[in-house]
């Protein structure tokens, strides 16, 4: 069986997350294609698409490759054979993706209209079904359009993957719960924009990269407004510890977790929240008592982009000192082979990239070889996601 994953804005990171989740759920898989925002996998066992879709933070759509053709004109016939139609009205739409640099998708898009008209005609004549063709300005339908037009409930989103020789036909089976992620970001009671907030999707990705079992004890020593703890709760982790040096941050986390617990009926009895400076972790936690640390640490003062280089260098030096102290504490409280998934900042100032020197950190090795970046265009601060394991 072949499944496709349409990846979010940071495809390398989304791909690493998918690999990690599939391994955690004991799926075997082989990568068939990885091009821009498209990942196609071959899997010997049926994928529980709902479960995996609910789990992931960096994937926009998941679907199955159901057939292939070598000519776009054959799509209408294939569609009518393959798509199981319920009674009532059929809603359908096409998204086009390219697996080759030579394919001009804008040109292909123009060829879709007569195919869609033929599908409508065939559906009416052969199956006595009225159908609605859902279109968009874009070459691919967004997950919002797919959901709002109820394409998965009353019909189909067909994804066409063009390579030089053939066209793979895919049917979307699930789209990301974007509204729920948005609500956990913008509708929660306490948001501290001055401290910088991690997007819930990234918090989710970081938890998934850790590949940890449900009973694991997870620590976020810079918990801020509690985004990582929120997503951990949603994933079913219950042994959670949130520390922060700011008492306001602890209050925000408390408010947000209480709000979430009410909304989803969660139990917060195994969650410990305290105002603790990272330099004093060992005074509050037993040695080797933590299975995993997932955190976005303090990233320095907010940037406008016009800071002199000397200021950025000073910020970097301060962060290096803080992280070095933090890792000495992590070394004590983390169990053997325990993991740390952590945001490490990279600064993009005046076309230069400035990175932290982490060479002084001892007792850990990096688990991810590839560079995993979460960024938006024009951001001065890029988040690099690093996975460390205690030696
Ligand atoms: C970037 S924020 C974390 C944001 C968090 N991931 C969220 O989504 O809300 C960094 C946090 O580190 C805290 N902090 C700064 N220095 C600290 C220290 N020495 N020990 C513990 N927490 C610290 C700040 O109070 C702030 O809440």
mmCIF file of C-alpha atoms and ligand atoms in Angstrom:
data_model
loop_
_atom_site.group_PDB
_atom_site.id
_atom_site.type_symbol
_atom_site.label_atom_id
_atom_site.label_comp_id
_atom_site.label_asym_id
_atom_site.label_seq_id
_atom_site.Cartn_x
_atom_site.Cartn_y
_atom_site.Cartn_z
ATOM 1 C CA UNK A 1 0.000 0.000 0.000
ATOM 2 C CA UNK A 2 1.178 3.495 -0.805
ATOM 3 C CA UNK A 3 0.271 6.508 1.322
ATOM 4 C CA UNK A 4 0.998 10.161 0.749
ATOM 5 C CA UNK A 5 1.578 12.868 3.314
ATOM 6 C CA UNK A 6 1.292 16.528 2.339
ATOM 7 C CA UNK A 7 3.731 18.268 4.623
ATOM 8 C CA UNK A 8 3.506 21.641 6.375
ATOM 9 C CA UNK A 9 5.757 24.655 5.827
ATOM 10 C CA UNK A 10 8.925 22.965 7.137
ATOM 11 C CA UNK A 11 8.945 19.676 5.171
ATOM 12 C CA UNK A 12 12.204 18.211 6.600
ATOM 13 C CA UNK A 13 10.842 18.621 10.102
ATOM 14 C CA UNK A 14 7.445 17.136 9.154
ATOM 15 C CA UNK A 15 9.159 14.165 7.507
ATOM 16 C CA UNK A 16 11.289 13.497 10.607
ATOM 17 C CA UNK A 17 8.110 13.648 12.724
ATOM 18 C CA UNK A 18 6.280 11.142 10.498
ATOM 19 C CA UNK A 19 9.221 8.714 10.605
ATOM 20 C CA UNK A 20 9.348 8.977 14.366
ATOM 21 C CA UNK A 21 5.588 8.429 14.842
ATOM 22 C CA UNK A 22 5.475 5.479 12.445
ATOM 23 C CA UNK A 23 8.389 3.862 14.307
ATOM 24 C CA UNK A 24 6.650 4.504 17.639
ATOM 25 C CA UNK A 25 3.522 2.763 16.304
ATOM 26 C CA UNK A 26 5.607 -0.137 14.883
ATOM 27 C CA UNK A 27 4.869 0.524 11.211
ATOM 28 C CA UNK A 28 7.408 -0.625 8.638
ATOM 29 C CA UNK A 29 7.762 1.746 5.679
ATOM 30 C CA UNK A 30 9.898 2.637 2.717
ATOM 31 C CA UNK A 31 10.228 6.137 1.297
ATOM 32 C CA UNK A 32 9.165 6.163 -2.359
ATOM 33 C CA UNK A 33 9.220 9.922 -2.922
ATOM 34 C CA UNK A 34 10.221 12.974 -0.926
ATOM 35 C CA UNK A 35 9.914 16.118 -2.969
ATOM 36 C CA UNK A 36 9.090 19.591 -1.623
ATOM 37 C CA UNK A 37 5.966 19.150 0.522
ATOM 38 C CA UNK A 38 5.192 15.600 -0.661
ATOM 39 C CA UNK A 39 6.182 12.382 1.072
ATOM 40 C CA UNK A 40 5.032 9.049 -0.397
ATOM 41 C CA UNK A 41 5.585 5.858 1.572
ATOM 42 C CA UNK A 42 5.155 2.204 0.731
ATOM 43 C CA UNK A 43 3.827 0.236 3.692
ATOM 44 C CA UNK A 44 3.143 -3.486 4.054
ATOM 45 C CA UNK A 45 0.350 -2.961 6.594
ATOM 46 C CA UNK A 46 -2.767 -0.791 6.449
ATOM 47 C CA UNK A 47 -2.209 2.602 8.065
ATOM 48 C CA UNK A 48 -4.641 3.752 10.730
ATOM 49 C CA UNK A 49 -4.972 7.123 9.051
ATOM 50 C CA UNK A 50 -7.272 8.662 11.680
ATOM 51 C CA UNK A 51 -4.940 7.809 14.567
ATOM 52 C CA UNK A 52 -1.786 8.957 12.778
ATOM 53 C CA UNK A 53 -3.459 12.132 11.542
ATOM 54 C CA UNK A 54 -4.647 12.977 15.062
ATOM 55 C CA UNK A 55 -1.098 12.464 16.299
ATOM 56 C CA UNK A 56 0.915 14.566 13.842
ATOM 57 C CA UNK A 57 1.571 18.304 14.088
ATOM 58 C CA UNK A 58 3.383 18.948 10.801
ATOM 59 C CA UNK A 59 1.253 17.133 8.227
ATOM 60 C CA UNK A 60 -1.570 18.830 6.345
ATOM 61 C CA UNK A 61 -3.213 15.873 4.573
ATOM 62 C CA UNK A 62 -2.866 12.088 4.466
ATOM 63 C CA UNK A 63 -4.214 9.915 1.672
ATOM 64 C CA UNK A 64 -3.758 6.694 -0.222
ATOM 65 C CA UNK A 65 -2.478 6.191 -3.759
ATOM 66 C CA UNK A 66 -5.320 4.302 -5.420
ATOM 67 C CA UNK A 67 -4.162 3.989 -9.021
ATOM 68 C CA UNK A 68 -1.967 5.428 -11.713
ATOM 69 C CA UNK A 69 -2.428 6.505 -15.323
ATOM 70 C CA UNK A 70 -0.075 7.713 -18.002
ATOM 71 C CA UNK A 71 -2.467 10.228 -19.497
ATOM 72 C CA UNK A 72 -4.553 12.927 -17.799
ATOM 73 C CA UNK A 73 -7.493 12.217 -20.112
ATOM 74 C CA UNK A 74 -8.007 8.837 -18.464
ATOM 75 C CA UNK A 75 -8.710 10.437 -15.086
ATOM 76 C CA UNK A 76 -12.478 10.907 -15.567
ATOM 77 C CA UNK A 77 -13.042 7.194 -16.259
ATOM 78 C CA UNK A 78 -10.828 6.155 -13.359
ATOM 79 C CA UNK A 79 -12.594 8.577 -11.042
ATOM 80 C CA UNK A 80 -16.017 7.119 -11.818
ATOM 81 C CA UNK A 81 -14.740 3.554 -11.292
ATOM 82 C CA UNK A 82 -12.815 4.232 -8.106
ATOM 83 C CA UNK A 83 -14.886 6.674 -6.120
ATOM 84 C CA UNK A 84 -17.604 5.074 -4.057
ATOM 85 C CA UNK A 85 -20.535 7.429 -4.123
ATOM 86 C CA UNK A 86 -23.152 7.660 -1.464
ATOM 87 C CA UNK A 87 -26.599 8.848 -2.402
ATOM 88 C CA UNK A 88 -27.178 12.591 -2.409
ATOM 89 C CA UNK A 89 -24.720 15.078 -3.799
ATOM 90 C CA UNK A 90 -21.103 14.295 -4.555
ATOM 91 C CA UNK A 91 -18.523 16.979 -3.813
ATOM 92 C CA UNK A 92 -15.179 16.561 -5.538
ATOM 93 C CA UNK A 93 -12.014 18.538 -6.168
ATOM 94 C CA UNK A 94 -8.496 18.127 -7.499
ATOM 95 C CA UNK A 95 -5.119 19.054 -6.072
ATOM 96 C CA UNK A 96 -2.083 18.866 -8.320
ATOM 97 C CA UNK A 97 1.435 18.060 -7.145
ATOM 98 C CA UNK A 98 4.663 17.712 -9.051
ATOM 99 C CA UNK A 99 7.256 15.002 -8.493
ATOM 100 C CA UNK A 100 9.465 16.367 -11.251
ATOM 101 C CA UNK A 101 11.046 19.748 -11.897
ATOM 102 C CA UNK A 102 9.998 19.551 -15.546
ATOM 103 C CA UNK A 103 6.233 19.542 -14.882
ATOM 104 C CA UNK A 104 4.297 22.780 -15.346
ATOM 105 C CA UNK A 105 1.380 22.469 -12.937
ATOM 106 C CA UNK A 106 -0.294 25.721 -14.032
ATOM 107 C CA UNK A 107 -0.599 24.217 -17.525
ATOM 108 C CA UNK A 108 -1.945 20.949 -16.096
ATOM 109 C CA UNK A 109 -4.505 22.875 -14.035
ATOM 110 C CA UNK A 110 -6.025 24.312 -17.222
ATOM 111 C CA UNK A 111 -6.633 20.757 -18.467
ATOM 112 C CA UNK A 112 -8.672 19.830 -15.399
ATOM 113 C CA UNK A 113 -11.857 21.747 -16.265
ATOM 114 C CA UNK A 114 -13.006 19.482 -19.157
ATOM 115 C CA UNK A 115 -12.184 16.432 -16.997
ATOM 116 C CA UNK A 116 -14.306 17.752 -14.135
ATOM 117 C CA UNK A 117 -17.181 18.458 -16.564
ATOM 118 C CA UNK A 118 -16.920 14.915 -17.891
ATOM 119 C CA UNK A 119 -17.009 13.524 -14.346
ATOM 120 C CA UNK A 120 -20.169 15.525 -13.595
ATOM 121 C CA UNK A 121 -21.793 14.241 -16.789
ATOM 122 C CA UNK A 122 -20.813 10.602 -16.167
ATOM 123 C CA UNK A 123 -21.998 10.751 -12.566
ATOM 124 C CA UNK A 124 -25.355 12.120 -13.678
ATOM 125 C CA UNK A 125 -25.832 9.655 -16.550
ATOM 126 C CA UNK A 126 -24.374 6.484 -15.012
ATOM 127 C CA UNK A 127 -25.141 6.891 -11.312
ATOM 128 C CA UNK A 128 -27.953 9.489 -11.295
ATOM 129 C CA UNK A 129 -25.894 11.616 -8.965
ATOM 130 C CA UNK A 130 -25.593 15.381 -8.897
ATOM 131 C CA UNK A 131 -22.084 16.528 -8.200
ATOM 132 C CA UNK A 132 -20.293 19.722 -7.304
ATOM 133 C CA UNK A 133 -16.759 20.465 -8.467
ATOM 134 C CA UNK A 134 -14.902 22.413 -5.773
ATOM 135 C CA UNK A 135 -12.249 24.750 -7.140
ATOM 136 C CA UNK A 136 -9.645 27.114 -5.758
ATOM 137 C CA UNK A 137 -7.332 29.792 -7.138
ATOM 138 C CA UNK A 138 -4.421 27.644 -6.025
ATOM 139 C CA UNK A 139 -3.039 24.534 -7.666
ATOM 140 C CA UNK A 140 -3.760 22.530 -4.544
ATOM 141 C CA UNK A 141 -6.873 22.697 -2.382
ATOM 142 C CA UNK A 142 -5.985 23.764 1.141
ATOM 143 C CA UNK A 143 -6.993 21.564 4.055
ATOM 144 C CA UNK A 144 -9.419 24.370 5.024
ATOM 145 C CA UNK A 145 -11.172 24.126 1.626
ATOM 146 C CA UNK A 146 -11.255 20.326 1.825
ATOM 147 C CA UNK A 147 -12.867 20.460 5.274
ATOM 148 C CA UNK A 148 -15.249 23.392 4.672
ATOM 149 C CA UNK A 149 -16.590 21.832 1.482
ATOM 150 C CA UNK A 150 -16.967 18.480 3.220
ATOM 151 C CA UNK A 151 -15.006 16.737 0.488
ATOM 152 C CA UNK A 152 -14.095 13.806 2.721
ATOM 153 C CA UNK A 153 -17.675 13.351 3.955
ATOM 154 C CA UNK A 154 -19.651 13.781 0.727
ATOM 155 C CA UNK A 155 -17.106 12.913 -1.922
ATOM 156 C CA UNK A 156 -13.435 13.107 -2.577
ATOM 157 C CA UNK A 157 -10.357 15.191 -2.859
ATOM 158 C CA UNK A 158 -8.263 13.628 -5.588
ATOM 159 C CA UNK A 159 -4.556 14.408 -5.501
ATOM 160 C CA UNK A 160 -2.708 13.966 -8.767
ATOM 161 C CA UNK A 161 1.052 13.468 -8.479
ATOM 162 C CA UNK A 162 2.765 14.141 -11.789
ATOM 163 C CA UNK A 163 6.108 12.543 -12.591
ATOM 164 C CA UNK A 164 7.801 12.455 -15.995
ATOM 165 C CA UNK A 165 6.264 9.102 -16.948
ATOM 166 C CA UNK A 166 3.013 8.776 -15.054
ATOM 167 C CA UNK A 167 0.365 10.316 -12.853
ATOM 168 C CA UNK A 168 -0.290 8.776 -9.447
ATOM 169 C CA UNK A 169 -3.911 9.132 -8.334
ATOM 170 C CA UNK A 170 -4.413 9.667 -4.633
ATOM 171 C CA UNK A 171 -7.516 9.984 -2.511
ATOM 172 C CA UNK A 172 -7.271 12.115 0.631
ATOM 173 C CA UNK A 173 -8.412 10.290 3.753
ATOM 174 C CA UNK A 174 -7.759 12.853 6.488
ATOM 175 C CA UNK A 175 -6.801 16.503 6.894
ATOM 176 C CA UNK A 176 -5.168 18.209 9.841
ATOM 177 C CA UNK A 177 -7.358 19.424 12.712
ATOM 178 C CA UNK A 178 -6.225 22.991 12.012
ATOM 179 C CA UNK A 179 -9.130 24.622 13.902
ATOM 180 C CA UNK A 180 -8.315 22.706 17.106
ATOM 181 C CA UNK A 181 -4.612 23.644 16.872
ATOM 182 C CA UNK A 182 -5.663 27.278 16.307
ATOM 183 C CA UNK A 183 -8.006 27.239 19.315
ATOM 184 C CA UNK A 184 -5.257 25.872 21.584
ATOM 185 C CA UNK A 185 -3.067 28.753 20.440
ATOM 186 C CA UNK A 186 -5.434 31.739 20.321
ATOM 187 C CA UNK A 187 -8.407 30.845 22.525
ATOM 188 C CA UNK A 188 -6.558 29.750 25.639
ATOM 189 C CA UNK A 189 -6.914 32.158 28.551
ATOM 190 C CA UNK A 190 -3.258 33.178 29.048
ATOM 191 C CA UNK A 191 -0.888 34.178 26.287
ATOM 192 C CA UNK A 192 2.428 35.849 27.038
ATOM 193 C CA UNK A 193 3.578 37.337 23.765
ATOM 194 C CA UNK A 194 6.532 39.116 25.378
ATOM 195 C CA UNK A 195 8.180 35.790 26.312
ATOM 196 C CA UNK A 196 7.549 34.345 22.852
ATOM 197 C CA UNK A 197 5.204 31.440 22.392
ATOM 198 C CA UNK A 198 5.778 28.167 20.729
ATOM 199 C CA UNK A 199 3.144 27.300 18.096
ATOM 200 C CA UNK A 200 1.169 24.230 19.344
ATOM 201 C CA UNK A 201 1.970 22.397 16.081
ATOM 202 C CA UNK A 202 5.697 22.729 16.780
ATOM 203 C CA UNK A 203 5.218 21.610 20.395
ATOM 204 C CA UNK A 204 3.415 18.552 19.004
ATOM 205 C CA UNK A 205 6.230 17.850 16.517
ATOM 206 C CA UNK A 206 8.846 18.073 19.293
ATOM 207 C CA UNK A 207 6.939 15.609 21.488
ATOM 208 C CA UNK A 208 6.634 13.215 18.560
ATOM 209 C CA UNK A 209 10.342 13.479 17.731
ATOM 210 C CA UNK A 210 11.103 12.235 21.253
ATOM 211 C CA UNK A 211 9.374 8.920 20.403
ATOM 212 C CA UNK A 212 8.434 8.221 24.020
ATOM 213 C CA UNK A 213 5.935 5.810 25.599
ATOM 214 C CA UNK A 214 2.765 7.092 27.330
ATOM 215 C CA UNK A 215 4.042 6.421 30.872
ATOM 216 C CA UNK A 216 7.188 8.566 30.393
ATOM 217 C CA UNK A 217 7.937 11.364 32.856
ATOM 218 C CA UNK A 218 8.408 14.546 30.836
ATOM 219 C CA UNK A 219 9.936 17.809 32.051
ATOM 220 C CA UNK A 220 9.671 21.252 30.445
ATOM 221 C CA UNK A 221 12.072 23.392 32.523
ATOM 222 C CA UNK A 222 11.177 26.631 30.619
ATOM 223 C CA UNK A 223 7.435 26.004 30.386
ATOM 224 C CA UNK A 224 6.340 29.623 29.632
ATOM 225 C CA UNK A 225 2.584 29.480 29.006
ATOM 226 C CA UNK A 226 2.595 25.690 28.949
ATOM 227 C CA UNK A 227 2.284 24.902 25.222
ATOM 228 C CA UNK A 228 4.430 21.753 25.374
ATOM 229 C CA UNK A 229 2.573 20.491 28.441
ATOM 230 C CA UNK A 230 -0.764 21.184 26.713
ATOM 231 C CA UNK A 231 0.156 19.113 23.660
ATOM 232 C CA UNK A 232 1.644 16.380 25.877
ATOM 233 C CA UNK A 233 -1.703 16.088 27.667
ATOM 234 C CA UNK A 234 -3.567 15.853 24.366
ATOM 235 C CA UNK A 235 -1.229 13.002 23.327
ATOM 236 C CA UNK A 236 -2.065 11.156 26.549
ATOM 237 C CA UNK A 237 1.126 11.819 28.546
ATOM 238 C CA UNK A 238 0.217 12.322 32.186
ATOM 239 C CA UNK A 239 3.456 12.426 34.188
ATOM 240 C CA UNK A 240 4.340 16.003 33.446
ATOM 241 C CA UNK A 241 6.511 18.580 35.190
ATOM 242 C CA UNK A 242 6.591 22.262 34.224
ATOM 243 C CA UNK A 243 9.108 24.659 35.756
ATOM 244 C CA UNK A 244 9.873 28.268 34.945
ATOM 245 C CA UNK A 245 11.799 30.977 36.781
ATOM 246 C CA UNK A 246 8.874 33.398 36.366
ATOM 247 C CA UNK A 247 5.902 33.084 38.723
ATOM 248 C CA UNK A 248 3.709 34.702 36.028
ATOM 249 C CA UNK A 249 4.651 31.932 33.592
ATOM 250 C CA UNK A 250 3.651 29.287 36.148
ATOM 251 C CA UNK A 251 0.310 31.053 36.641
ATOM 252 C CA UNK A 252 -0.247 31.217 32.847
ATOM 253 C CA UNK A 253 0.560 27.527 32.516
ATOM 254 C CA UNK A 254 -1.826 26.699 35.355
ATOM 255 C CA UNK A 255 -4.639 28.741 33.732
ATOM 256 C CA UNK A 256 -4.064 27.178 30.316
ATOM 257 C CA UNK A 257 -3.903 23.607 31.583
ATOM 258 C CA UNK A 258 -7.047 24.073 33.690
ATOM 259 C CA UNK A 259 -8.845 25.462 30.619
ATOM 260 C CA UNK A 260 -7.658 22.485 28.555
ATOM 261 C CA UNK A 261 -8.615 19.983 31.260
ATOM 262 C CA UNK A 262 -12.159 21.415 31.343
ATOM 263 C CA UNK A 263 -12.427 21.355 27.560
ATOM 264 C CA UNK A 264 -11.191 17.785 27.092
ATOM 265 C CA UNK A 265 -12.016 16.350 30.513
ATOM 266 C CA UNK A 266 -8.397 15.671 31.505
ATOM 267 C CA UNK A 267 -7.096 14.816 34.921
ATOM 268 C CA UNK A 268 -4.281 17.103 36.126
ATOM 269 C CA UNK A 269 -3.392 15.191 39.283
ATOM 270 C CA UNK A 270 0.013 13.973 38.021
ATOM 271 C CA UNK A 271 1.130 17.383 36.849
ATOM 272 C CA UNK A 272 3.647 19.325 38.902
ATOM 273 C CA UNK A 273 4.146 23.050 38.266
ATOM 274 C CA UNK A 274 6.666 25.148 40.222
ATOM 275 C CA UNK A 275 8.616 28.340 40.001
ATOM 276 C CA UNK A 276 12.165 26.988 39.650
ATOM 277 C CA UNK A 277 15.277 28.427 38.015
ATOM 278 C CA UNK A 278 16.828 25.918 35.623
ATOM 279 C CA UNK A 279 20.131 26.318 37.477
ATOM 280 C CA UNK A 280 18.518 24.744 40.561
ATOM 281 C CA UNK A 281 16.764 21.760 38.985
ATOM 282 C CA UNK A 282 18.715 19.289 41.119
ATOM 283 C CA UNK A 283 17.229 20.836 44.287
ATOM 284 C CA UNK A 284 13.699 19.977 43.112
ATOM 285 C CA UNK A 285 14.084 16.692 41.247
ATOM 286 C CA UNK A 286 15.672 13.361 42.174
ATOM 287 C CA UNK A 287 18.724 12.150 40.257
ATOM 288 C CA UNK A 288 17.869 10.330 37.028
ATOM 289 C CA UNK A 289 14.138 10.702 37.702
ATOM 290 C CA UNK A 290 13.194 12.216 34.317
ATOM 291 C CA UNK A 291 12.696 10.208 31.098
ATOM 292 C CA UNK A 292 12.610 13.087 28.672
ATOM 293 C CA UNK A 293 13.058 16.862 28.538
ATOM 294 C CA UNK A 294 11.146 18.741 25.868
ATOM 295 C CA UNK A 295 11.628 22.459 25.884
ATOM 296 C CA UNK A 296 11.859 25.780 24.175
ATOM 297 C CA UNK A 297 14.284 27.671 26.446
ATOM 298 C CA UNK A 298 14.708 31.386 26.867
ATOM 299 C CA UNK A 299 15.751 32.623 23.403
ATOM 300 C CA UNK A 300 17.032 36.092 24.312
ATOM 301 C CA UNK A 301 15.328 39.492 24.111
ATOM 302 C CA UNK A 302 12.819 40.097 21.243
ATOM 303 C CA UNK A 303 14.523 41.294 18.048
ATOM 304 C CA UNK A 304 13.633 44.093 15.615
ATOM 305 C CA UNK A 305 16.177 43.039 12.990
ATOM 306 C CA UNK A 306 18.293 46.212 13.183
ATOM 307 C CA UNK A 307 20.379 45.229 16.215
ATOM 308 C CA UNK A 308 24.140 45.742 15.800
ATOM 309 C CA UNK A 309 26.159 42.564 15.432
ATOM 310 C CA UNK A 310 27.889 43.218 18.750
ATOM 311 C CA UNK A 311 24.501 43.065 20.511
ATOM 312 C CA UNK A 312 23.607 39.747 18.852
ATOM 313 C CA UNK A 313 27.008 38.331 19.836
ATOM 314 C CA UNK A 314 26.392 39.398 23.438
ATOM 315 C CA UNK A 315 22.928 37.754 23.409
ATOM 316 C CA UNK A 316 24.460 34.562 22.007
ATOM 317 C CA UNK A 317 27.132 34.491 24.702
ATOM 318 C CA UNK A 318 24.491 34.863 27.441
ATOM 319 C CA UNK A 319 22.399 32.068 25.957
ATOM 320 C CA UNK A 320 25.448 29.784 25.670
ATOM 321 C CA UNK A 321 26.137 30.320 29.384
ATOM 322 C CA UNK A 322 22.500 29.659 30.349
ATOM 323 C CA UNK A 323 22.271 26.498 28.220
ATOM 324 C CA UNK A 324 25.604 25.199 29.540
ATOM 325 C CA UNK A 325 24.310 25.545 33.115
ATOM 326 C CA UNK A 326 20.983 23.987 32.087
ATOM 327 C CA UNK A 327 22.686 20.942 30.527
ATOM 328 C CA UNK A 328 24.743 20.373 33.702
ATOM 329 C CA UNK A 329 21.437 20.116 35.548
ATOM 330 C CA UNK A 330 19.837 17.970 32.818
ATOM 331 C CA UNK A 331 22.787 15.587 33.145
ATOM 332 C CA UNK A 332 21.855 15.006 36.794
ATOM 333 C CA UNK A 333 18.067 14.689 36.602
ATOM 334 C CA UNK A 334 17.788 12.762 33.319
ATOM 335 C CA UNK A 335 17.963 8.965 33.328
ATOM 336 C CA UNK A 336 20.581 7.066 31.268
ATOM 337 C CA UNK A 337 19.704 7.265 27.549
ATOM 338 C CA UNK A 338 17.105 9.904 28.381
ATOM 339 C CA UNK A 339 16.376 12.329 25.538
ATOM 340 C CA UNK A 340 16.200 16.076 25.217
ATOM 341 C CA UNK A 341 14.277 17.679 22.360
ATOM 342 C CA UNK A 342 15.086 21.342 22.440
ATOM 343 C CA UNK A 343 14.748 24.503 20.389
ATOM 344 C CA UNK A 344 18.148 26.076 19.739
ATOM 345 C CA UNK A 345 17.967 29.579 18.250
ATOM 346 C CA UNK A 346 19.717 30.695 15.064
ATOM 347 C CA UNK A 347 19.876 34.400 14.335
ATOM 348 C CA UNK A 348 19.393 35.794 10.823
ATOM 349 C CA UNK A 349 20.659 39.347 10.931
ATOM 350 C CA UNK A 350 21.613 41.364 7.829
ATOM 351 C CA UNK A 351 21.955 38.266 5.611
ATOM 352 C CA UNK A 352 24.190 36.541 8.149
ATOM 353 C CA UNK A 353 23.408 33.411 10.141
ATOM 354 C CA UNK A 354 24.704 33.353 13.689
ATOM 355 C CA UNK A 355 24.667 30.143 15.658
ATOM 356 C CA UNK A 356 25.406 29.123 19.224
ATOM 357 C CA UNK A 357 28.518 27.134 19.990
ATOM 358 C CA UNK A 358 27.327 24.052 21.909
ATOM 359 C CA UNK A 359 30.699 22.271 21.984
ATOM 360 C CA UNK A 360 31.145 22.870 25.701
ATOM 361 C CA UNK A 361 28.097 20.744 26.490
ATOM 362 C CA UNK A 362 29.371 17.363 27.675
ATOM 363 C CA UNK A 363 27.695 14.015 28.364
ATOM 364 C CA UNK A 364 25.232 14.083 25.453
ATOM 365 C CA UNK A 365 25.306 13.178 21.810
ATOM 366 C CA UNK A 366 23.129 14.488 18.984
ATOM 367 C CA UNK A 367 20.563 12.047 17.700
ATOM 368 C CA UNK A 368 19.472 13.886 14.556
ATOM 369 C CA UNK A 369 22.071 14.297 11.836
ATOM 370 C CA UNK A 370 19.860 16.304 9.493
ATOM 371 C CA UNK A 371 19.232 19.960 10.276
ATOM 372 C CA UNK A 372 15.638 20.432 11.405
ATOM 373 C CA UNK A 373 14.520 24.037 11.170
ATOM 374 C CA UNK A 374 11.214 25.672 12.019
ATOM 375 C CA UNK A 375 11.037 29.122 10.479
ATOM 376 C CA UNK A 376 8.874 31.588 8.639
ATOM 377 C CA UNK A 377 10.164 33.882 5.881
ATOM 378 C CA UNK A 378 11.546 37.184 7.226
ATOM 379 C CA UNK A 379 11.936 35.906 10.797
ATOM 380 C CA UNK A 380 15.115 37.064 12.533
ATOM 381 C CA UNK A 381 15.101 34.100 14.841
ATOM 382 C CA UNK A 382 14.952 30.610 13.406
ATOM 383 C CA UNK A 383 14.289 27.646 15.645
ATOM 384 C CA UNK A 384 16.547 24.676 15.148
ATOM 385 C CA UNK A 385 15.178 21.491 16.729
ATOM 386 C CA UNK A 386 17.912 19.364 18.242
ATOM 387 C CA UNK A 387 17.566 15.920 19.772
ATOM 388 C CA UNK A 388 20.170 14.974 22.398
ATOM 389 C CA UNK A 389 20.584 11.641 24.151
ATOM 390 C CA UNK A 390 22.354 11.192 27.481
ATOM 391 C CA UNK A 391 25.466 9.085 27.037
HETATM 392 C C1 LIG B 1 10.576 31.176 25.042
HETATM 393 S S1 LIG B 1 9.805 31.075 26.589
HETATM 394 C C2 LIG B 1 9.090 29.493 26.569
HETATM 395 C C3 LIG B 1 7.807 29.533 25.828
HETATM 396 C C4 LIG B 1 6.988 28.293 25.985
HETATM 397 N N1 LIG B 1 7.533 27.192 25.208
HETATM 398 C C5 LIG B 1 5.559 28.602 25.553
HETATM 399 O O1 LIG B 1 5.118 28.137 24.522
HETATM 400 O O2 LIG B 1 4.913 29.388 26.220
HETATM 401 C C6 LIG B 1 11.112 30.911 27.695
HETATM 402 C C7 LIG B 1 10.742 30.869 29.164
HETATM 403 O O3 LIG B 1 11.943 30.660 29.898
HETATM 404 C C8 LIG B 1 11.799 31.279 31.159
HETATM 405 N N2 LIG B 1 13.146 31.432 31.733
HETATM 406 C C9 LIG B 1 14.097 32.349 31.444
HETATM 407 N N3 LIG B 1 15.206 32.114 32.168
HETATM 408 C C10 LIG B 1 14.982 31.013 32.924
HETATM 409 C C11 LIG B 1 15.727 30.267 33.857
HETATM 410 N N4 LIG B 1 16.964 30.637 34.186
HETATM 411 N N5 LIG B 1 15.167 29.181 34.426
HETATM 412 C C12 LIG B 1 13.907 28.810 34.107
HETATM 413 N N6 LIG B 1 13.127 29.490 33.247
HETATM 414 C C13 LIG B 1 13.656 30.564 32.648
HETATM 415 C C14 LIG B 1 11.066 32.549 30.861
HETATM 416 O O4 LIG B 1 10.380 33.015 32.014
HETATM 417 C C15 LIG B 1 10.097 32.112 29.737
HETATM 418 O O5 LIG B 1 8.842 31.783 30.283
#
